[in-house]
PDB file of C-alpha atoms in Angstrom:
ATOM      1  CA  MET A   1     105.558  33.647  48.347  1.00 44.00           C
ATOM      2  CA  ALA A   2     101.820  33.293  48.860  1.00 42.00           C
ATOM      3  CA  ALA A   3      99.886  31.816  45.962  1.00 44.00           C
ATOM      4  CA  ASN A   4      96.322  32.544  44.940  1.00 45.00           C
ATOM      5  CA  VAL A   5      94.371  29.594  43.586  1.00 45.00           C
ATOM      6  CA  LEU A   6      92.069  30.810  40.822  1.00 44.00           C
ATOM      7  CA  ASN A   7      90.734  27.658  39.217  1.00 46.00           C
ATOM      8  CA  GLU A   8      90.714  23.896  39.676  1.00 46.00           C
ATOM      9  CA  LYS A   9      90.290  21.462  36.718  1.00 46.00           C
ATOM     10  CA  ASN A  10      89.579  17.727  36.857  1.00 48.00           C
ATOM     11  CA  GLY A  11      90.650  15.347  34.146  1.00 47.00           C
ATOM     12  CA  GLN A  12      88.213  13.360  32.167  1.00 49.00           C
ATOM     13  CA  ASN A  13      89.098  10.161  33.950  1.00 52.00           C
ATOM     14  CA  GLY A  14      89.530  11.740  37.375  1.00 51.00           C
ATOM     15  CA  GLU A  15      93.224  10.999  37.370  1.00 56.00           C
ATOM     16  CA  ASN A  16      94.944  14.258  36.520  1.00 60.00           C
ATOM     17  CA  ILE A  17      94.318  17.540  38.422  1.00 62.00           C
ATOM     18  CA  ALA A  18      95.577  20.938  37.238  1.00 60.00           C
ATOM     19  CA  PHE A  19      95.706  24.285  39.099  1.00 57.00           C
ATOM     20  CA  GLU A  20      96.192  27.832  37.850  1.00 59.00           C
ATOM     21  CA  VAL A  21      98.369  29.755  40.301  1.00 58.00           C
ATOM     22  CA  ILE A  22      99.091  33.516  40.090  1.00 58.00           C
ATOM     23  CA  LEU A  23     102.072  34.514  42.189  1.00 60.00           C
ATOM     24  CA  LYS A  24     101.457  38.356  42.011  1.00 59.00           C
ATOM     25  CA  PRO A  25      98.394  40.295  40.848  1.00 57.00           C
ATOM     26  CA  ALA A  26      98.826  42.548  37.857  1.00 57.00           C
ATOM     27  CA  THR A  27      99.232  46.296  38.487  1.00 58.00           C
ATOM     28  CA  PRO A  28      98.654  48.029  35.176  1.00 55.00           C
ATOM     29  CA  ASN A  29      98.144  51.516  36.809  1.00 57.00           C
ATOM     30  CA  GLY A  30     101.213  51.436  39.062  1.00 54.00           C
ATOM     31  CA  PRO A  31     104.065  53.953  38.760  1.00 54.00           C
ATOM     32  CA  ARG A  32     106.703  53.173  36.278  1.00 56.00           C
ATOM     33  CA  LYS A  33     110.197  52.769  37.472  1.00 56.00           C
ATOM     34  CA  THR A  34     112.535  55.210  35.824  1.00 55.00           C
ATOM     35  CA  PRO A  35     116.244  54.779  35.800  1.00 50.00           C
ATOM     36  CA  LYS A  36     118.217  57.041  38.103  1.00 53.00           C
ATOM     37  CA  SER A  37     119.858  59.960  36.358  1.00 54.00           C
ATOM     38  CA  SER A  38     122.637  62.266  37.485  1.00 54.00           C
ATOM     39  CA  PRO A  39     121.495  65.770  38.673  1.00 58.00           C
ATOM     40  CA  ARG A  40     121.544  68.279  35.865  1.00 65.00           C
ATOM     41  CA  PRO A  41     123.107  71.742  36.381  1.00 71.00           C
ATOM     42  CA  LEU A  42     120.825  74.715  37.179  1.00 72.00           C
ATOM     43  CA  SER A  43     120.133  77.166  34.404  1.00 82.00           C
ATOM     44  CA  GLN A  44     120.611  80.936  34.678  1.00 85.00           C
ATOM     45  CA  GLU A  45     116.864  81.493  34.872  1.00 86.00           C
ATOM     46  CA  GLU A  46     116.506  78.998  37.718  1.00 85.00           C
ATOM     47  CA  ILE A  47     119.398  80.582  39.592  1.00 85.00           C
ATOM     48  CA  LYS A  48     117.877  84.039  39.040  1.00 86.00           C
ATOM     49  CA  ARG A  49     114.465  82.786  40.165  1.00 87.00           C
ATOM     50  CA  LYS A  50     115.960  81.247  43.330  1.00 86.00           C
ATOM     51  CA  LEU A  51     117.805  84.502  44.073  1.00 89.00           C
ATOM     52  CA  LEU A  52     114.596  86.487  43.574  1.00 90.00           C
ATOM     53  CA  ASP A  53     112.728  84.089  45.869  1.00 88.00           C
ATOM     54  CA  ALA A  54     115.461  84.455  48.487  1.00 89.00           C
ATOM     55  CA  ALA A  55     115.315  88.254  48.133  1.00 89.00           C
ATOM     56  CA  ASP A  56     111.531  88.177  48.527  1.00 89.00           C
ATOM     57  CA  ARG A  57     111.838  86.020  51.629  1.00 90.00           C
ATOM     58  CA  ARG A  58     114.477  88.355  53.040  1.00 90.00           C
ATOM     59  CA  LYS A  59     112.297  91.385  52.320  1.00 90.00           C
ATOM     60  CA  SER A  60     109.333  89.656  53.938  1.00 90.00           C
ATOM     61  CA  VAL A  61     111.398  88.884  57.059  1.00 91.00           C
ATOM     62  CA  GLU A  62     112.698  92.456  57.160  1.00 91.00           C
ATOM     63  CA  ALA A  63     109.163  93.794  56.730  1.00 90.00           C
ATOM     64  CA  GLU A  64     107.985  91.680  59.668  1.00 91.00           C
ATOM     65  CA  LYS A  65     110.872  92.935  61.771  1.00 90.00           C
ATOM     66  CA  LEU A  66     110.136  96.516  60.771  1.00 92.00           C
ATOM     67  CA  LYS A  67     106.505  96.001  61.764  1.00 90.00           C
ATOM     68  CA  LYS A  68     107.604  94.682  65.156  1.00 90.00           C
ATOM     69  CA  ILE A  69     109.986  97.621  65.618  1.00 91.00           C
ATOM     70  CA  GLN A  70     107.253 100.037  64.552  1.00 90.00           C
ATOM     71  CA  LYS A  71     104.867  98.469  67.070  1.00 89.00           C
ATOM     72  CA  LEU A  72     107.515  98.792  69.790  1.00 89.00           C
ATOM     73  CA  GLN A  73     108.097 102.415  68.821  1.00 89.00           C
ATOM     74  CA  GLU A  74     104.357 103.089  68.840  1.00 89.00           C
ATOM     75  CA  ARG A  75     104.083 101.507  72.276  1.00 88.00           C
ATOM     76  CA  GLY A  76     107.035 103.563  73.467  1.00 86.00           C
ATOM     77  CA  GLU A  77     105.431 106.716  72.037  1.00 88.00           C
ATOM     78  CA  GLU A  78     102.123 105.856  73.696  1.00 88.00           C
ATOM     79  CA  ALA A  79     103.923 105.269  76.980  1.00 88.00           C
ATOM     80  CA  ARG A  80     105.752 108.583  76.611  1.00 88.00           C
ATOM     81  CA  GLU A  81     102.505 110.410  75.826  1.00 89.00           C
ATOM     82  CA  LYS A  82     100.806 108.716  78.773  1.00 89.00           C
ATOM     83  CA  VAL A  83     103.666 109.704  81.073  1.00 89.00           C
ATOM     84  CA  GLN A  84     103.568 113.261  79.721  1.00 90.00           C
ATOM     85  CA  GLU A  85      99.802 113.367  80.204  1.00 88.00           C
ATOM     86  CA  LEU A  86     100.130 112.103  83.768  1.00 89.00           C
ATOM     87  CA  ASN A  87     102.908 114.608  84.383  1.00 87.00           C
ATOM     88  CA  ASN A  88     100.810 117.491  83.060  1.00 90.00           C
ATOM     89  CA  SER A  89      97.796 116.336  85.062  1.00 88.00           C
ATOM     90  CA  PHE A  90      99.887 116.013  88.220  1.00 90.00           C
ATOM     91  CA  GLN A  91     101.445 119.443  87.717  1.00 88.00           C
ATOM     92  CA  ALA A  92      98.040 121.034  87.070  1.00 89.00           C
ATOM     93  CA  GLU A  93      96.527 119.357  90.132  1.00 89.00           C
ATOM     94  CA  THR A  94      99.516 120.366  92.241  1.00 90.00           C
ATOM     95  CA  GLN A  95      99.264 123.938  90.973  1.00 88.00           C
ATOM     96  CA  ARG A  96      95.545 124.061  91.759  1.00 89.00           C
ATOM     97  CA  THR A  97      96.118 122.618  95.220  1.00 89.00           C
ATOM     98  CA  LEU A  98      98.936 125.055  95.882  1.00 88.00           C
ATOM     99  CA  GLU A  99      96.881 128.005  94.666  1.00 88.00           C
ATOM    100  CA  ALA A 100      93.934 126.906  96.812  1.00 89.00           C
ATOM    101  CA  LYS A 101      96.147 126.603  99.891  1.00 87.00           C
ATOM    102  CA  MET A 102      97.812 129.931  99.157  1.00 87.00           C
ATOM    103  CA  GLY A 103      94.382 131.514  98.739  1.00 87.00           C
ATOM    104  CA  ALA A 104      93.219 130.020 102.035  1.00 88.00           C
ATOM    105  CA  LEU A 105      96.368 131.265 103.796  1.00 88.00           C
ATOM    106  CA  GLU A 106      95.870 134.722 102.291  1.00 86.00           C
ATOM    107  CA  GLU A 107      92.229 134.781 103.405  1.00 87.00           C
ATOM    108  CA  ASN A 108      93.173 133.665 106.918  1.00 88.00           C
ATOM    109  CA  ARG A 109      95.913 136.282 107.089  1.00 87.00           C
ATOM    110  CA  ASN A 110      93.536 139.016 105.918  1.00 89.00           C
ATOM    111  CA  ALA A 111      90.897 137.860 108.404  1.00 90.00           C
ATOM    112  CA  GLN A 112      93.431 137.908 111.246  1.00 89.00           C
ATOM    113  CA  ILE A 113      94.663 141.366 110.244  1.00 91.00           C
ATOM    114  CA  LEU A 114      91.073 142.614 110.046  1.00 90.00           C
ATOM    115  CA  ALA A 115      90.289 141.147 113.475  1.00 91.00           C
ATOM    116  CA  LEU A 116      93.401 142.771 114.926  1.00 89.00           C
ATOM    117  CA  GLN A 117      92.472 146.109 113.380  1.00 89.00           C
ATOM    118  CA  ASN A 118      88.989 145.846 114.871  1.00 90.00           C
ATOM    119  CA  LYS A 119      90.468 145.099 118.294  1.00 88.00           C
ATOM    120  CA  LEU A 120      92.829 148.044 117.951  1.00 89.00           C
ATOM    121  CA  ARG A 121      89.949 150.338 117.002  1.00 89.00           C
ATOM    122  CA  GLU A 122      87.952 149.118 119.999  1.00 90.00           C
ATOM    123  CA  ARG A 123      90.939 149.679 122.269  1.00 87.00           C
ATOM    124  CA  ILE A 124      91.524 153.165 120.862  1.00 90.00           C
ATOM    125  CA  LYS A 125      87.822 153.941 121.304  1.00 88.00           C
ATOM    126  CA  LYS A 126      87.959 152.841 124.931  1.00 88.00           C
ATOM    127  CA  VAL A 127      91.044 154.978 125.545  1.00 87.00           C
ATOM    128  CA  GLU A 128      89.319 157.927 123.877  1.00 86.00           C
ATOM    129  CA  ASP A 129      86.240 157.395 126.049  1.00 89.00           C
ATOM    130  CA  VAL A 130      88.441 157.351 129.148  1.00 88.00           C
ATOM    131  CA  ARG A 131      90.182 160.530 128.002  1.00 83.00           C
ATOM    132  CA  GLN A 132      86.888 162.305 127.345  1.00 86.00           C
ATOM    133  CA  ALA A 133      85.484 161.164 130.672  1.00 87.00           C
ATOM    134  CA  SER A 134      88.656 162.368 132.361  1.00 80.00           C
ATOM    135  CA  GLU A 135      88.400 165.747 130.686  1.00 79.00           C
ATOM    136  CA  LYS A 136      84.749 166.000 131.649  1.00 83.00           C
ATOM    137  CA  TYR A 137      85.511 165.018 135.202  1.00 81.00           C
ATOM    138  CA  THR A 138      88.367 167.525 135.337  1.00 79.00           C
ATOM    139  CA  LYS A 139      86.141 170.262 134.017  1.00 75.00           C
ATOM    140  CA  GLU A 140      83.369 169.488 136.470  1.00 79.00           C
ATOM    141  CA  LEU A 141      85.874 169.265 139.264  1.00 74.00           C
ATOM    142  CA  ALA A 142      87.337 172.628 138.317  1.00 72.00           C
ATOM    143  CA  GLU A 143      83.860 174.139 138.349  1.00 74.00           C
ATOM    144  CA  ARG A 144      83.173 172.746 141.786  1.00 75.00           C
ATOM    145  CA  ILE A 145      86.505 174.079 142.987  1.00 65.00           C
ATOM    146  CA  GLU A 146      85.693 177.526 141.719  1.00 66.00           C
ATOM    147  CA  LYS A 147      82.347 177.436 143.503  1.00 70.00           C
ATOM    148  CA  LYS A 148      83.972 176.355 146.709  1.00 66.00           C
ATOM    149  CA  LEU A 149      86.612 179.068 146.380  1.00 60.00           C
ATOM    150  CA  GLU A 150      83.867 181.599 146.225  1.00 64.00           C
ATOM    151  CA  VAL A 151      82.464 180.372 149.545  1.00 66.00           C
ATOM    152  CA  SER A 152      85.678 180.482 151.550  1.00 63.00           C
ATOM    153  CA  ASP A 153      88.992 182.021 150.695  1.00 62.00           C
ATOM    154  CA  GLU A 154      90.793 180.262 153.535  1.00 67.00           C
ATOM    155  CA  ASN A 155      89.708 176.847 152.477  1.00 65.00           C
ATOM    156  CA  ARG A 156      90.342 177.705 148.892  1.00 64.00           C
ATOM    157  CA  LYS A 157      94.098 177.159 148.986  1.00 68.00           C
ATOM    158  CA  SER A 158      93.821 173.950 150.952  1.00 73.00           C
ATOM    159  CA  GLN A 159      91.056 172.625 148.802  1.00 68.00           C
ATOM    160  CA  MET A 160      92.855 173.808 145.686  1.00 68.00           C
ATOM    161  CA  LYS A 161      95.943 171.960 146.715  1.00 76.00           C
ATOM    162  CA  ASN A 162      94.025 168.795 147.485  1.00 77.00           C
ATOM    163  CA  MET A 163      92.089 169.029 144.294  1.00 72.00           C
ATOM    164  CA  LEU A 164      95.222 169.677 142.273  1.00 76.00           C
ATOM    165  CA  ASP A 165      96.891 166.693 143.898  1.00 81.00           C
ATOM    166  CA  ARG A 166      93.895 164.574 143.045  1.00 79.00           C
ATOM    167  CA  LEU A 167      93.968 165.939 139.537  1.00 76.00           C
ATOM    168  CA  LYS A 168      97.645 165.115 139.221  1.00 78.00           C
ATOM    169  CA  GLU A 169      97.072 161.642 140.555  1.00 81.00           C
ATOM    170  CA  HIS A 170      94.163 161.217 138.201  1.00 76.00           C
ATOM    171  CA  GLU A 171      96.182 162.496 135.240  1.00 76.00           C
ATOM    172  CA  LYS A 172      99.020 160.229 136.283  1.00 79.00           C
ATOM    173  CA  HIS A 173      96.629 157.321 136.439  1.00 77.00           C
ATOM    174  CA  VAL A 174      95.236 158.249 133.030  1.00 76.00           C
ATOM    175  CA  GLN A 175      98.773 158.466 131.654  1.00 77.00           C
ATOM    176  CA  GLU A 176      99.598 155.079 133.133  1.00 78.00           C
ATOM    177  CA  VAL A 177      96.446 153.665 131.579  1.00 76.00           C
ATOM    178  CA  LEU A 178      97.432 155.142 128.222  1.00 75.00           C
ATOM    179  CA  GLU A 179     100.984 153.814 128.474  1.00 77.00           C
ATOM    180  CA  THR A 180      99.721 150.400 129.552  1.00 76.00           C
ATOM    181  CA  SER A 181      97.279 150.359 126.653  1.00 69.00           C
ATOM    182  CA  GLN A 182     100.014 151.320 124.204  1.00 73.00           C
ATOM    183  CA  SER A 183     102.306 148.646 125.654  1.00 74.00           C
ATOM    184  CA  VAL A 184      99.574 146.030 125.315  1.00 73.00           C
ATOM    185  CA  GLU A 185      98.857 147.108 121.754  1.00 73.00           C
ATOM    186  CA  GLN A 186     102.573 146.993 120.911  1.00 77.00           C
ATOM    187  CA  GLU A 187     102.849 143.508 122.405  1.00 78.00           C
ATOM    188  CA  LYS A 188      99.833 142.348 120.401  1.00 79.00           C
ATOM    189  CA  LYS A 189     101.328 143.798 117.238  1.00 77.00           C
ATOM    190  CA  GLU A 190     104.601 141.975 117.886  1.00 81.00           C
ATOM    191  CA  LYS A 191     102.752 138.715 118.536  1.00 81.00           C
ATOM    192  CA  MET A 192     100.752 139.218 115.347  1.00 81.00           C
ATOM    193  CA  ILE A 193     103.929 139.855 113.362  1.00 81.00           C
ATOM    194  CA  LEU A 194     105.532 136.719 114.814  1.00 82.00           C
ATOM    195  CA  LYS A 195     102.433 134.725 113.965  1.00 82.00           C
ATOM    196  CA  MET A 196     102.425 136.113 110.417  1.00 79.00           C
ATOM    197  CA  ASN A 197     106.089 135.199 110.031  1.00 80.00           C
ATOM    198  CA  GLU A 198     105.318 131.680 111.232  1.00 84.00           C
ATOM    199  CA  VAL A 199     102.455 131.406 108.707  1.00 79.00           C
ATOM    200  CA  LEU A 200     104.740 132.623 105.920  1.00 80.00           C
ATOM    201  CA  GLN A 201     107.421 130.122 106.982  1.00 82.00           C
ATOM    202  CA  ASN A 202     104.864 127.297 106.921  1.00 83.00           C
ATOM    203  CA  LYS A 203     103.735 128.458 103.500  1.00 79.00           C
ATOM    204  CA  ASN A 204     107.318 128.438 102.237  1.00 80.00           C
ATOM    205  CA  ASN A 205     107.807 124.933 103.649  1.00 83.00           C
ATOM    206  CA  LEU A 206     104.639 123.798 101.861  1.00 81.00           C
ATOM    207  CA  VAL A 207     105.860 125.302  98.588  1.00 77.00           C
ATOM    208  CA  GLN A 208     109.239 123.571  99.043  1.00 84.00           C
ATOM    209  CA  GLN A 209     107.492 120.236  99.639  1.00 84.00           C
ATOM    210  CA  MET A 210     105.444 120.707  96.462  1.00 82.00           C
ATOM    211  CA  LEU A 211     108.616 121.520  94.512  1.00 82.00           C
ATOM    212  CA  ASP A 212     110.326 118.398  95.918  1.00 84.00           C
ATOM    213  CA  LYS A 213     107.377 116.282  94.795  1.00 83.00           C
ATOM    214  CA  LEU A 214     107.558 117.831  91.325  1.00 82.00           C
ATOM    215  CA  ARG A 215     111.291 117.075  91.131  1.00 83.00           C
ATOM    216  CA  ASP A 216     110.701 113.464  92.220  1.00 84.00           C
ATOM    217  CA  HIS A 217     107.976 113.100  89.600  1.00 81.00           C
ATOM    218  CA  ASP A 218     110.246 114.556  86.889  1.00 81.00           C
ATOM    219  CA  LYS A 219     112.950 112.103  87.966  1.00 84.00           C
ATOM    220  CA  ARG A 220     110.546 109.156  87.567  1.00 83.00           C
ATOM    221  CA  VAL A 221     109.512 110.463  84.137  1.00 80.00           C
ATOM    222  CA  GLU A 222     113.181 110.644  83.107  1.00 85.00           C
ATOM    223  CA  GLU A 223     113.706 107.049  84.282  1.00 84.00           C
ATOM    224  CA  VAL A 224     110.767 105.901  82.129  1.00 81.00           C
ATOM    225  CA  ARG A 225     112.225 107.757  79.162  1.00 80.00           C
ATOM    226  CA  GLN A 226     115.600 106.108  79.688  1.00 83.00           C
ATOM    227  CA  ARG A 227     113.912 102.693  79.787  1.00 79.00           C
ATOM    228  CA  VAL A 228     112.072 103.408  76.527  1.00 77.00           C
ATOM    229  CA  LYS A 229     115.339 104.554  74.958  1.00 78.00           C
ATOM    230  CA  LEU A 230     117.081 101.383  76.186  1.00 80.00           C
ATOM    231  CA  LEU A 231     114.237  99.262  74.752  1.00 77.00           C
ATOM    232  CA  ARG A 232     114.659 100.964  71.391  1.00 74.00           C
ATOM    233  CA  SER A 233     118.417 100.367  71.515  1.00 77.00           C
ATOM    234  CA  PHE A 234     117.852  96.663  72.227  1.00 71.00           C
ATOM    235  CA  SER A 235     115.380  96.474  69.331  1.00 72.00           C
ATOM    236  CA  GLU A 236     117.879  98.075  66.943  1.00 73.00           C
ATOM    237  CA  GLU A 237     120.636  95.691  68.065  1.00 72.00           C
ATOM    238  CA  ASP A 238     118.283  92.735  67.650  1.00 67.00           C
ATOM    239  CA  ASN A 239     117.396  93.967  64.161  1.00 67.00           C
ATOM    240  CA  LYS A 240     121.076  94.245  63.233  1.00 67.00           C
ATOM    241  CA  GLU A 241     121.830  90.766  64.565  1.00 67.00           C
ATOM    242  CA  ASN A 242     118.884  89.247  62.705  1.00 65.00           C
ATOM    243  CA  SER A 243     119.923  91.000  59.485  1.00 65.00           C
ATOM    244  CA  THR A 244     123.469  89.666  59.890  1.00 66.00           C
ATOM    245  CA  GLU A 245     122.197  86.139  60.520  1.00 61.00           C
ATOM    246  CA  GLN A 246     119.883  86.340  57.500  1.00 61.00           C
ATOM    247  CA  THR A 247     122.758  87.501  55.284  1.00 64.00           C
ATOM    248  CA  GLU A 248     124.995  84.687  56.517  1.00 60.00           C
ATOM    249  CA  ASN A 249     122.247  82.117  55.922  1.00 60.00           C
ATOM    250  CA  GLU A 250     121.802  83.296  52.366  1.00 57.00           C
TER     251      GLU A 250
END
């Protein structure tokens, strides 16, 4: 052990020397050593207090878990509302687009029908003008024939025959023109009907495509809902497992 030399004394005759040595400094404020005692049994109050503390800790853990579950549910609800909002927005936009396209198709169809009606009226007017001109020409020709008949009776029959033949040929030509015009108009009507049917078929195809897109979107929304439901199921199972572990630990 180390020794601390505090003082040195000389004898009167210089022969004897004495030292004061302190082996360990005094520690008046140090902790007192207490004898070891056997553990005493817990009282009812201490047991009750420990149980209450354990119950409080369990409630605190459960409250934290409930908060986490509530946050997950709120996130799932927000996701569902967002999906529903997107779905409604997509449906509204699709409806507006479809209505706009339908309106444009209807306007184009009406414009085409109006143009066809105008062409038919022009054609009918031309045919009527030809008919009136033919009647006028026939009348004038008949007047000239009558005048010529007055001049010569012999030439009257010959001229009458020639004129009648010309009239027949002219009437035949007029009839052919009328039939040709009617045939052309009928052909145009048939073409217009075919074109209208094609437009309607294209419109139906467009509507079917829009419906397919809506069904695909609804399918994606259902998949998101199933994922949210699965997330909730996992959260409930995790909560049950944690509750079981907490009970076993207690």
